[in-house]
mmCIF file of C-alpha atoms and ligand atoms in Angstrom:
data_model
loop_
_atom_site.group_PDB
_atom_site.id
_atom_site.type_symbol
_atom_site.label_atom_id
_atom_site.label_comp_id
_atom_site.label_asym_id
_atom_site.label_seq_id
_atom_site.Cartn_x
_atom_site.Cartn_y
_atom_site.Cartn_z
ATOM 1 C CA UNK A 1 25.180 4.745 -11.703
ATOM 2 C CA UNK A 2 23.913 7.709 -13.893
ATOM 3 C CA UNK A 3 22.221 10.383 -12.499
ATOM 4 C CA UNK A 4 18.962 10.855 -14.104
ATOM 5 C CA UNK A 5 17.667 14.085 -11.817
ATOM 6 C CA UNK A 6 18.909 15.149 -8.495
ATOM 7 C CA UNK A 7 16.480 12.872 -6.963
ATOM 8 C CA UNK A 8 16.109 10.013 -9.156
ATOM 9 C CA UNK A 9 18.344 7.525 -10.122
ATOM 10 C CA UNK A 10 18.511 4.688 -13.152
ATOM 11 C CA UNK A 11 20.211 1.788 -12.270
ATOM 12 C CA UNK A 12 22.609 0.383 -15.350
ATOM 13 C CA UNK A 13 23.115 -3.224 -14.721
ATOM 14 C CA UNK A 14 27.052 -2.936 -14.839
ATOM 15 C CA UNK A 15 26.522 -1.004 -11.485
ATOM 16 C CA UNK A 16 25.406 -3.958 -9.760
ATOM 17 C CA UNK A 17 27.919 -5.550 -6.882
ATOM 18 C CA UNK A 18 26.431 -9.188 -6.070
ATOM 19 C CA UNK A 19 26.386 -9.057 -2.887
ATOM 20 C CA UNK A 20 28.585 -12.523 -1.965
ATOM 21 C CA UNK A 21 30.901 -11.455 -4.164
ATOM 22 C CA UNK A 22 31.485 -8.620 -1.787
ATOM 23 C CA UNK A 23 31.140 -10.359 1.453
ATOM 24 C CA UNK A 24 33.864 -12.979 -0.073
ATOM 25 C CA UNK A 25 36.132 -9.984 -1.128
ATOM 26 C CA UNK A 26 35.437 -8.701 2.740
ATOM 27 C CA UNK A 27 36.048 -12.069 4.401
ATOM 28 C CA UNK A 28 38.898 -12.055 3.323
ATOM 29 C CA UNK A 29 39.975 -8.439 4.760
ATOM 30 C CA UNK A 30 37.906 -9.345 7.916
ATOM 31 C CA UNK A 31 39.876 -12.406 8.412
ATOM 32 C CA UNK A 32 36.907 -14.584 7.356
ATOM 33 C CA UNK A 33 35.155 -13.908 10.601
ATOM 34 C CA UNK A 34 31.205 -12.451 10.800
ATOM 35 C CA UNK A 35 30.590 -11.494 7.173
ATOM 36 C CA UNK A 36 30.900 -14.911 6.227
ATOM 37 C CA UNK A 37 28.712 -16.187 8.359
ATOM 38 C CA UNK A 38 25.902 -13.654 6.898
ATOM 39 C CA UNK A 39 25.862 -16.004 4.379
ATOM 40 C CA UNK A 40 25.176 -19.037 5.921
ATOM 41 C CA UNK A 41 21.995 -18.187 7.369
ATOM 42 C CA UNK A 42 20.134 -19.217 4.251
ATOM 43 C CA UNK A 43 17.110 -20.635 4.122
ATOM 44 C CA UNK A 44 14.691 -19.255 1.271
ATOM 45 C CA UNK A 45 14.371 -20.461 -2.048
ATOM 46 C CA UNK A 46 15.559 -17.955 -4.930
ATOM 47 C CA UNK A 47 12.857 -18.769 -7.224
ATOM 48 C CA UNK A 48 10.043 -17.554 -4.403
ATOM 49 C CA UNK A 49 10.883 -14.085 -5.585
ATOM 50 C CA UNK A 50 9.828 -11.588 -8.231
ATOM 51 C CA UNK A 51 6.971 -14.330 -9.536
ATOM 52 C CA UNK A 52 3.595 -13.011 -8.855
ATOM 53 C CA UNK A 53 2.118 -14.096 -6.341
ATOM 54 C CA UNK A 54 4.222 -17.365 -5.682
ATOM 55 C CA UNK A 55 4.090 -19.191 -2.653
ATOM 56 C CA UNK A 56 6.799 -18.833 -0.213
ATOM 57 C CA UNK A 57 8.558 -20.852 2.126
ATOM 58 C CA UNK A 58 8.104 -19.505 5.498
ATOM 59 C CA UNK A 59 7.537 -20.166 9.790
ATOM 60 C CA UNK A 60 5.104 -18.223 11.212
ATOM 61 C CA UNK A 61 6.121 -16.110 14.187
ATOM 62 C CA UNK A 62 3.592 -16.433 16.803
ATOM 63 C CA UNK A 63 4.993 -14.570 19.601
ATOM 64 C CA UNK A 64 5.005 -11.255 17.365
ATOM 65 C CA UNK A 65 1.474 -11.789 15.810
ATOM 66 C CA UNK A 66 -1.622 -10.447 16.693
ATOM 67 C CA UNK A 67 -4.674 -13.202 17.866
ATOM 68 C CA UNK A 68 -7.356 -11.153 15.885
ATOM 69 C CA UNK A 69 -8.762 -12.941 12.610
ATOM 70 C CA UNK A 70 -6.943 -11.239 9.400
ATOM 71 C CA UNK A 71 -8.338 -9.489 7.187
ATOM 72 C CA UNK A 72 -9.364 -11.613 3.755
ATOM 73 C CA UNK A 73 -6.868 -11.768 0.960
ATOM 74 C CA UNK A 74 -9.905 -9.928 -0.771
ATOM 75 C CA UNK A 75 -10.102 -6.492 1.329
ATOM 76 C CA UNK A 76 -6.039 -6.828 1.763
ATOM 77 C CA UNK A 77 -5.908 -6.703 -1.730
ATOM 78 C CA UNK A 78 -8.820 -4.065 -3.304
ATOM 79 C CA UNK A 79 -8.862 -1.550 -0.669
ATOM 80 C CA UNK A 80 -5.110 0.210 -0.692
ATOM 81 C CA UNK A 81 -3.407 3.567 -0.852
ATOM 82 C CA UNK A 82 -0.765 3.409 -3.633
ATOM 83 C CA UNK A 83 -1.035 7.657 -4.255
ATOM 84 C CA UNK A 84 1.896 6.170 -7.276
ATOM 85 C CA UNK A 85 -1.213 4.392 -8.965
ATOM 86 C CA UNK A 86 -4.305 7.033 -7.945
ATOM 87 C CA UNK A 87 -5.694 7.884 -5.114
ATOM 88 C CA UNK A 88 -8.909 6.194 -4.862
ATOM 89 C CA UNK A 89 -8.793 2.937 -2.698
ATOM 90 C CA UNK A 90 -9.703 0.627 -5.807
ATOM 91 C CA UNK A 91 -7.146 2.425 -8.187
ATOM 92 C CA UNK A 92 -4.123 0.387 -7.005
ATOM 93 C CA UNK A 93 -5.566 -3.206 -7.443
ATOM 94 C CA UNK A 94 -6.930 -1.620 -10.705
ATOM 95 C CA UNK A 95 -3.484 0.195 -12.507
ATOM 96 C CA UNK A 96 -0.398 -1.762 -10.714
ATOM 97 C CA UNK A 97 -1.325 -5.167 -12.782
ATOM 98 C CA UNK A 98 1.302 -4.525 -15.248
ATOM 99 C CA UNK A 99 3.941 -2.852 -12.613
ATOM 100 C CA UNK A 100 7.249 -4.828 -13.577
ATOM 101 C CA UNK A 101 8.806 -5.627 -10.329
ATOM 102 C CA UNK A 102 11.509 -8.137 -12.115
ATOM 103 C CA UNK A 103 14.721 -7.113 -11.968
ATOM 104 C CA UNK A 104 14.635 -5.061 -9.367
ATOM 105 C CA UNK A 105 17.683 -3.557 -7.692
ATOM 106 C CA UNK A 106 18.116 -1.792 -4.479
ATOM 107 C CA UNK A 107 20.766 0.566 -3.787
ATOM 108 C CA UNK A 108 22.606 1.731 -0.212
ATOM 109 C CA UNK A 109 24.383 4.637 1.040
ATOM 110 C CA UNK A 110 25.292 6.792 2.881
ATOM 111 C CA UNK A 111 26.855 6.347 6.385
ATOM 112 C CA UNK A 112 27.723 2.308 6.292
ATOM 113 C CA UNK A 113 30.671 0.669 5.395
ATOM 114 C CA UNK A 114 28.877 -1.702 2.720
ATOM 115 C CA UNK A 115 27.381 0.554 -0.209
ATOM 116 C CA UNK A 116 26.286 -0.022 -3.733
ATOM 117 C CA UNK A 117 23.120 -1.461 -5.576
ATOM 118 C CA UNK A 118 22.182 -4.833 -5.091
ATOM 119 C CA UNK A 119 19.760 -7.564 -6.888
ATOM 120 C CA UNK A 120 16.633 -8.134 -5.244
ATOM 121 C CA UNK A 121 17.694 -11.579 -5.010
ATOM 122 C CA UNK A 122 20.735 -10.341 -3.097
ATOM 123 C CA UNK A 123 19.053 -8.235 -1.010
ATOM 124 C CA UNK A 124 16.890 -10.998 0.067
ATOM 125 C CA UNK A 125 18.495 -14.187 0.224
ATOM 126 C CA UNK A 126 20.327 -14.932 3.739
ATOM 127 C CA UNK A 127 16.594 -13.669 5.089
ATOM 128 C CA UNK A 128 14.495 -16.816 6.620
ATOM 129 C CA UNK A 129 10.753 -15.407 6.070
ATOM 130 C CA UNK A 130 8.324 -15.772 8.566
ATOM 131 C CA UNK A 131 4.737 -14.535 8.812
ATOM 132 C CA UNK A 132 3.910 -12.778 11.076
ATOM 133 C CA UNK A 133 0.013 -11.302 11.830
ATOM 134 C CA UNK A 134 -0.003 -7.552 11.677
ATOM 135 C CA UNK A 135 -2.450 -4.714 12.474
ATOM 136 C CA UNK A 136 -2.453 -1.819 10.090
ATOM 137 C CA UNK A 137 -3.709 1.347 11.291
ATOM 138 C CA UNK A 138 -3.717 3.978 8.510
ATOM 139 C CA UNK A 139 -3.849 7.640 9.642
ATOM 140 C CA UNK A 140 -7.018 8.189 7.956
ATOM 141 C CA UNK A 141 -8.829 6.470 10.864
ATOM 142 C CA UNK A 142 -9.579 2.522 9.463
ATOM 143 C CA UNK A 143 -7.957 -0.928 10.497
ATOM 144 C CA UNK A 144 -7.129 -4.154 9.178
ATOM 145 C CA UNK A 145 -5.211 -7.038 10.475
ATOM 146 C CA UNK A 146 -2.723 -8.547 7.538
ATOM 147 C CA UNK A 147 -0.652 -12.097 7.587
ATOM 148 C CA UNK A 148 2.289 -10.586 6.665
ATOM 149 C CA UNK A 149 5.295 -12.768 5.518
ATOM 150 C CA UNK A 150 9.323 -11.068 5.703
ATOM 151 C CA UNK A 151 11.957 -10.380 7.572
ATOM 152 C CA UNK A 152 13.074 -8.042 10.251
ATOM 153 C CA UNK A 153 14.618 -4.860 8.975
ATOM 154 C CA UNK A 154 17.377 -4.570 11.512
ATOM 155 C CA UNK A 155 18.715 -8.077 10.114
ATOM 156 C CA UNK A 156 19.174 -6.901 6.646
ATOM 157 C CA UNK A 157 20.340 -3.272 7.722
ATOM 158 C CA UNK A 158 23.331 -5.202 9.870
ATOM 159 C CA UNK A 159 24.827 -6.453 7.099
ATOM 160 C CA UNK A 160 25.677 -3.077 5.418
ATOM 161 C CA UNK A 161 27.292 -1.911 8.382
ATOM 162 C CA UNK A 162 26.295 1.390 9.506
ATOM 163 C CA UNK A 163 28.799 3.912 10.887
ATOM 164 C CA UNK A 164 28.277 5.401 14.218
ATOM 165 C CA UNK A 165 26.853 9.081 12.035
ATOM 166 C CA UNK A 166 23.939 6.351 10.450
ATOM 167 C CA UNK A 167 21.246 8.448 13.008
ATOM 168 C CA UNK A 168 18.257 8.001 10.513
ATOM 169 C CA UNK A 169 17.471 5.553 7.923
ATOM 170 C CA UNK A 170 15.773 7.250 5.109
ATOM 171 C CA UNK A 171 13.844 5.241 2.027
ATOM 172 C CA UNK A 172 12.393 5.713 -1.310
ATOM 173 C CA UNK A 173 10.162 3.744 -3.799
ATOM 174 C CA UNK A 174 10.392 4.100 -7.398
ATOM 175 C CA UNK A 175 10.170 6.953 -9.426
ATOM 176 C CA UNK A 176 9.030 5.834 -12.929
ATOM 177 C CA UNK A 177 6.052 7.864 -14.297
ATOM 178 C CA UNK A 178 5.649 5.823 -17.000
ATOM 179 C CA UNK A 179 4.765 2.715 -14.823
ATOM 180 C CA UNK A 180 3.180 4.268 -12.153
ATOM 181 C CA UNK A 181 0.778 6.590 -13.499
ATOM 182 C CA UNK A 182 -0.052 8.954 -10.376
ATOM 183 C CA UNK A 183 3.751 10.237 -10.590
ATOM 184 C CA UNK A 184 2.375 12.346 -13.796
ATOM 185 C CA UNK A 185 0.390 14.180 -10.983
ATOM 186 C CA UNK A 186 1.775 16.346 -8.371
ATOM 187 C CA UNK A 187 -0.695 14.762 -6.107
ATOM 188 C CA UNK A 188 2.551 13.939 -3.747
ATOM 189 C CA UNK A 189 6.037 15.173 -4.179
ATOM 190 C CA UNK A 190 7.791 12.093 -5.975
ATOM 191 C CA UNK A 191 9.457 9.902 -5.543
ATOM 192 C CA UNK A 192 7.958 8.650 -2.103
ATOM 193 C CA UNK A 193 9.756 9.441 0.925
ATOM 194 C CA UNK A 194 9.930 7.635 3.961
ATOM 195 C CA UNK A 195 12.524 7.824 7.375
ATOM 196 C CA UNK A 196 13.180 5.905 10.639
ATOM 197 C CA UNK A 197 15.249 6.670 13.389
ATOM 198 C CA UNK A 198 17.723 4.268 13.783
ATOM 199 C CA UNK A 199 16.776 2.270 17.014
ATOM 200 C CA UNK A 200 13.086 2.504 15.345
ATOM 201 C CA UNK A 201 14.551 0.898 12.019
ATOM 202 C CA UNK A 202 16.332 -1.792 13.982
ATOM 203 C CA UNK A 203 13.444 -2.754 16.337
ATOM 204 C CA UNK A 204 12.778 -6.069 16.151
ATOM 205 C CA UNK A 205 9.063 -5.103 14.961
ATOM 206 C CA UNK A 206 10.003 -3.714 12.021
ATOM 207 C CA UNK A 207 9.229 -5.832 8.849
ATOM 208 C CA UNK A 208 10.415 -5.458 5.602
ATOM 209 C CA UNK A 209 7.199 -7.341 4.080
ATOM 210 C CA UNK A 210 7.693 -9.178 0.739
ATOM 211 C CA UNK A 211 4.231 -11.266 0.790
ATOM 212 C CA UNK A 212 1.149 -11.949 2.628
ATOM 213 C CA UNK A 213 -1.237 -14.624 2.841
ATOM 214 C CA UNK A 214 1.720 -16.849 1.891
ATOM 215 C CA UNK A 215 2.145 -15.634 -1.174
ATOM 216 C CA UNK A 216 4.309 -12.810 -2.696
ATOM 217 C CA UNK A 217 3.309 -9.440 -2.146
ATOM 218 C CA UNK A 218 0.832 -8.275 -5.149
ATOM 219 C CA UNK A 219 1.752 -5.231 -6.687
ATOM 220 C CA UNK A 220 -0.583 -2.793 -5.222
ATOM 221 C CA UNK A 221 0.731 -3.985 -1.413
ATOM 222 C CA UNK A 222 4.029 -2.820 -2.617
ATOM 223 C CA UNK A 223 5.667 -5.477 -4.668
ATOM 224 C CA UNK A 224 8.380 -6.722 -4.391
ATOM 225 C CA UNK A 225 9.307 -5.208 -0.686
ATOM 226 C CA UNK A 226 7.872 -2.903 1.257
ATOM 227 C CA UNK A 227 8.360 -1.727 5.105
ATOM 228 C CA UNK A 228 5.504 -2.260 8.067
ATOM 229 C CA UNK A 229 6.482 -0.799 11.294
ATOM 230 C CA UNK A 230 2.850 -1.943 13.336
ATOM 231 C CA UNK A 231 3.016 0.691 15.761
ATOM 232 C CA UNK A 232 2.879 3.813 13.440
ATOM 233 C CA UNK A 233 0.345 4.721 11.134
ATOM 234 C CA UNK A 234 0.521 3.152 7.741
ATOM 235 C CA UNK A 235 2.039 5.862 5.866
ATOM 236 C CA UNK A 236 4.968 4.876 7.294
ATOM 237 C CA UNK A 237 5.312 1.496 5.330
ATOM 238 C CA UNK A 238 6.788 2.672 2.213
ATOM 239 C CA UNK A 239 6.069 0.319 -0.403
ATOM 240 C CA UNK A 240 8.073 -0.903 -3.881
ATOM 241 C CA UNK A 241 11.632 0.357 -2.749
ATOM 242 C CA UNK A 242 14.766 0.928 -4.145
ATOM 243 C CA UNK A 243 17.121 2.766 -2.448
ATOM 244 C CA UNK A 244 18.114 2.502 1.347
ATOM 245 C CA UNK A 245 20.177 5.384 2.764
ATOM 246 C CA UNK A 246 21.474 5.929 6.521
ATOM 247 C CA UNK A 247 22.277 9.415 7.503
ATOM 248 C CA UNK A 248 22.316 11.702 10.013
ATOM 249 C CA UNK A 249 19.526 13.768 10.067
ATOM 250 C CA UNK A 250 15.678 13.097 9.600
ATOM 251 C CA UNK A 251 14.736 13.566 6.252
ATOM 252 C CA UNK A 252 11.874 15.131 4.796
ATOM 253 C CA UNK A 253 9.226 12.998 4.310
ATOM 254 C CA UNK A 254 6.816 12.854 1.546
ATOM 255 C CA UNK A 255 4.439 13.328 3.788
ATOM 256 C CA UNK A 256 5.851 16.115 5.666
ATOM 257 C CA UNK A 257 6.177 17.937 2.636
ATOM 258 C CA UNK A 258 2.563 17.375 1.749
ATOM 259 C CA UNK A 259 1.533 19.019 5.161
ATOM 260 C CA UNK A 260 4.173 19.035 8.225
ATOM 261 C CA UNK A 261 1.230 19.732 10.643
ATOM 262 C CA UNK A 262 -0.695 16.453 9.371
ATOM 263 C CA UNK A 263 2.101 14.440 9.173
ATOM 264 C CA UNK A 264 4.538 13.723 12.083
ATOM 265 C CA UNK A 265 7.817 11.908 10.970
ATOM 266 C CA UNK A 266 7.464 9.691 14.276
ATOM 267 C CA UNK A 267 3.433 9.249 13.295
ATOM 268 C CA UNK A 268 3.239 6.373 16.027
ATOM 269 C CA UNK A 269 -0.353 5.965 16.494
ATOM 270 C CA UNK A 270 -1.530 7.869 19.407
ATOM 271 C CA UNK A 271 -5.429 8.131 20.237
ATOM 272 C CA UNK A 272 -5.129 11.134 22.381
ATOM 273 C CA UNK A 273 -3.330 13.373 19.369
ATOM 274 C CA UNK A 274 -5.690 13.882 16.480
ATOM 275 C CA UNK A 275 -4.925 14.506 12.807
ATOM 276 C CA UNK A 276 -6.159 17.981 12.387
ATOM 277 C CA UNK A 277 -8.964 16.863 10.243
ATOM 278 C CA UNK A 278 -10.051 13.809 11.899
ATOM 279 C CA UNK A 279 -10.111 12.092 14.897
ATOM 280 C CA UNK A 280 -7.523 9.256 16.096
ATOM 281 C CA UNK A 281 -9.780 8.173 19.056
ATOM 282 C CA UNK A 282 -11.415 5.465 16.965
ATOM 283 C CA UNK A 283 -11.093 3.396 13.959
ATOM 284 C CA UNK A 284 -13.154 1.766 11.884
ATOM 285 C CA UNK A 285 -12.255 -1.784 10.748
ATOM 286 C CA UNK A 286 -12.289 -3.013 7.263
ATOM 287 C CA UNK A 287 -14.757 -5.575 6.718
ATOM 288 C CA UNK A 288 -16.868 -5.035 9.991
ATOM 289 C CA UNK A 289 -19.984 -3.622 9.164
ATOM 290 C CA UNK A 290 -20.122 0.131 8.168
ATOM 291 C CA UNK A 291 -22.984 0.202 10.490
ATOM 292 C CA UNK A 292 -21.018 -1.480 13.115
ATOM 293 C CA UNK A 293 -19.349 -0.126 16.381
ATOM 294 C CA UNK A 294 -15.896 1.895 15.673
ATOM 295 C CA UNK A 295 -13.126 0.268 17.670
ATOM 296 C CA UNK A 296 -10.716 2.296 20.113
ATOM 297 C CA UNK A 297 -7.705 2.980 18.988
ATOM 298 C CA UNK A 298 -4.755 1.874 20.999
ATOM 299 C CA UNK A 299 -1.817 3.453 22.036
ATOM 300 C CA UNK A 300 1.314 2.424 19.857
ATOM 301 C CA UNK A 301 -1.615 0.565 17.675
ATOM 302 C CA UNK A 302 -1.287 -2.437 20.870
ATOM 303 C CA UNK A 303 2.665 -2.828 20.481
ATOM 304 C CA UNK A 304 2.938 -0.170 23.453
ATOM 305 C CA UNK A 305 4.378 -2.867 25.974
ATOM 306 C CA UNK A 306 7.939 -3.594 23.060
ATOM 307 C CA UNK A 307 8.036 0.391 21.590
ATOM 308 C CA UNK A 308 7.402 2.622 24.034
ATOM 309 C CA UNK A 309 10.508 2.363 25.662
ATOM 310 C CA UNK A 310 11.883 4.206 22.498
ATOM 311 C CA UNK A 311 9.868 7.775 23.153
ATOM 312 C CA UNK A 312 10.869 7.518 26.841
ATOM 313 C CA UNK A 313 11.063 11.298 27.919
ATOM 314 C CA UNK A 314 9.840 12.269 24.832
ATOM 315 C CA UNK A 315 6.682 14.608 24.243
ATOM 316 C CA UNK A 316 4.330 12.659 21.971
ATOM 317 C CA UNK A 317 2.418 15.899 21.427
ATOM 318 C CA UNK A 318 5.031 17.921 19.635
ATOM 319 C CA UNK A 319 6.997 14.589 17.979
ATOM 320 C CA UNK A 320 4.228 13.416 16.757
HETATM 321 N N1 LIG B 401 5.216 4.353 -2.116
HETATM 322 C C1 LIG B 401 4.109 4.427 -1.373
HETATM 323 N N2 LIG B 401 4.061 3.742 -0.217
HETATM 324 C C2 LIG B 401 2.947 3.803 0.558
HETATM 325 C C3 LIG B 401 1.842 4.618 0.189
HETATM 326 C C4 LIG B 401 1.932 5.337 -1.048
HETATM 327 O O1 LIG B 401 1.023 6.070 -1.466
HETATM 328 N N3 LIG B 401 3.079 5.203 -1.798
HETATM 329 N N4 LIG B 401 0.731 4.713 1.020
HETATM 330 C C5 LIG B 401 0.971 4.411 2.448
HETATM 331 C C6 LIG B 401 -0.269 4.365 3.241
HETATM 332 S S1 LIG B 401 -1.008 5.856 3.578
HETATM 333 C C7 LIG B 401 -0.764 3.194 3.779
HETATM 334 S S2 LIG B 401 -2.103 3.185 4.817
HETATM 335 C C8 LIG B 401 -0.137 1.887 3.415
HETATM 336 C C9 LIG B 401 -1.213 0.964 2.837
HETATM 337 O O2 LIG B 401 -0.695 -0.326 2.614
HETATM 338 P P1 LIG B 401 -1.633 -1.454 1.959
HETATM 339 O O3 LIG B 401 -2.221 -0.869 0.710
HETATM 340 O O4 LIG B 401 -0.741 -2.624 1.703
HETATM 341 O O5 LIG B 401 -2.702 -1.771 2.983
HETATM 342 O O6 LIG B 401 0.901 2.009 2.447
HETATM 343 C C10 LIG B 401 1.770 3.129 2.641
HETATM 344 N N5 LIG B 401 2.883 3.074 1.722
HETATM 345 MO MO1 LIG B 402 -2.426 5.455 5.392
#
């Protein structure tokens, strides 16, 4: 891999390890028990990916989806924050048309015993999509409800095999200015930033999205995979990402760095703590009337009943 700054990295194709080709190399150490059968899990057809917009081949997950009506495929798709492609709601269906998302590698390290930078098409393959019905709750105080379709997180993080120091997970989009045009502004400290804890990371919850609405995720939802953890504000869901890193301590977050008093690194969403400049008691829902009633906000965005058992003892206050 060369280095291109201390916090960037350009991927050479030579670098790339495909991924069976590993697993085969470590069946064979392991005896040819559990890695191989990572492989036969299957189910997804290769093509589905890096197309815009394709259809995918998916179940939908019932028991882990919402009951409201979704959002439309119109207000998923118009009203986003991308900060990489401006920061006006309309600027990322406007400037991420011509975002190349094809090939797209993603690279792991740190504390696992499988590292190195993977196709997309590795990355994603032994992953059975489903869809699964989502709310979104960004920390700016509005709501939507998205048909996501992916995978969970914990599945794919498995297979790398974290040590017993992988505490955090920490992840990062792109950094390419010349694609993403908001990186030529130090709007945000680039490249985007984002961290679990580890238990959060492998809850079963946690999504790593690569369409909605059946279709491939268009690039200003954060082509071609993203994160969605529903019960934390939407900051949280990094999108476009290409390197996956478990380590042991929490890592800054973009966000943090942008203002550490704004921006918890748990951010679950939490009606009774407020963002310093706005409420969190209410939300407003895309595409209910302006003029319409603002909805409570929920504890845990409604997924208190499977994550709160994570913050047990835990003052919600300070780790916000
Ligand atoms: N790389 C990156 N990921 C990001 C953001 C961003 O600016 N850059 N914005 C976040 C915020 S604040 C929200 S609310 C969600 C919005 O996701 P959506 O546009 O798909 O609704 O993406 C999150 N992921
Ligand atoms: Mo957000």
């Amino acid at each position: 891999m060369r280095k291109r700054s201390a916090d960037s990295v350009e991927i050479v194709p030579s670098d790339i390890t495909p991924f069976e080709k590993y697993l085969s190399r470590r069946a064979v150490l392991a005896g040819g028990i559990g890695l191989a059968a990572v492989q036969s899990i299957g189910g997804f057809a290769r093509s589905a990916y890096g197309q815009s917009t394709g259809a995918l081949a998916y179940t939908r997950n019932a028991e882990l989806s919402v009951t409201e009506p979704a959002n439309s495929y119109q207000d998923i798709t118009t009203y986003n924050n991308f900060y990489e492609f401006g920061t006006d709601k309309s600027d990322p269906s406007e400037h991420a048309q011509k975002f190349r998302t094809q090939p797209w590698n993603v690279t792991i390290g740190g504390e696992a015993e499988v590292t190195g930078t993977f196709s997309l098409e590795d990355i994603l393959k032994p992953h059975p999509l489903q869809e699964r019905i989502y709310r979104l709750r960004c920390v700016e105080a509005w709501s939507m409800v998205v048909p996501w379709v992916g995978f969970p997180l914990g599945d794919l993080l498995m297979r790398f095999k974290p040590t017993s120091k992988a505490k955090f997970v920490e992840f990062k989009t792109l950094y390419d200015p010349k694609q993403m045009p908001g990186q030529r502004s130090s709007v945000l400290e680039w490249p985007y930033v984002e961290g679990l804890r580890i238990d959060e990371a492998m809850h079963p919850l946690t999504l790593v999205a690569v369409g909605l609405y059946g279709k491939t995720l268009p690039n200003q939802n954060g082509a071609p995979l993203r994160l969605i953890i529903p019960w934390k504000y939407g900051f949280k869901g990094i999108k476009s990402i290409v390197s996956i890193k478990f380590v042991e301590r929490a890592p800054r977050t973009t966000w943090a760095g942008a203002g550490a008093n704004e921006y918890g690194f748990f951010a679950n969403v939490n009606p009774s703590v407020d963002h310093p400049r706005w409420s969190q008691a209410t939300e407003r829902h895309i595409g209910a009337s302006a003029f319409g009633p603002r909805r409570p906000t929920l504890p845990f965005n409604g997924y208190a009943a499977q994550v709160a058992g994570l913050y047990t003892g835990m003052d919600l206050r300070k780790f916000f």
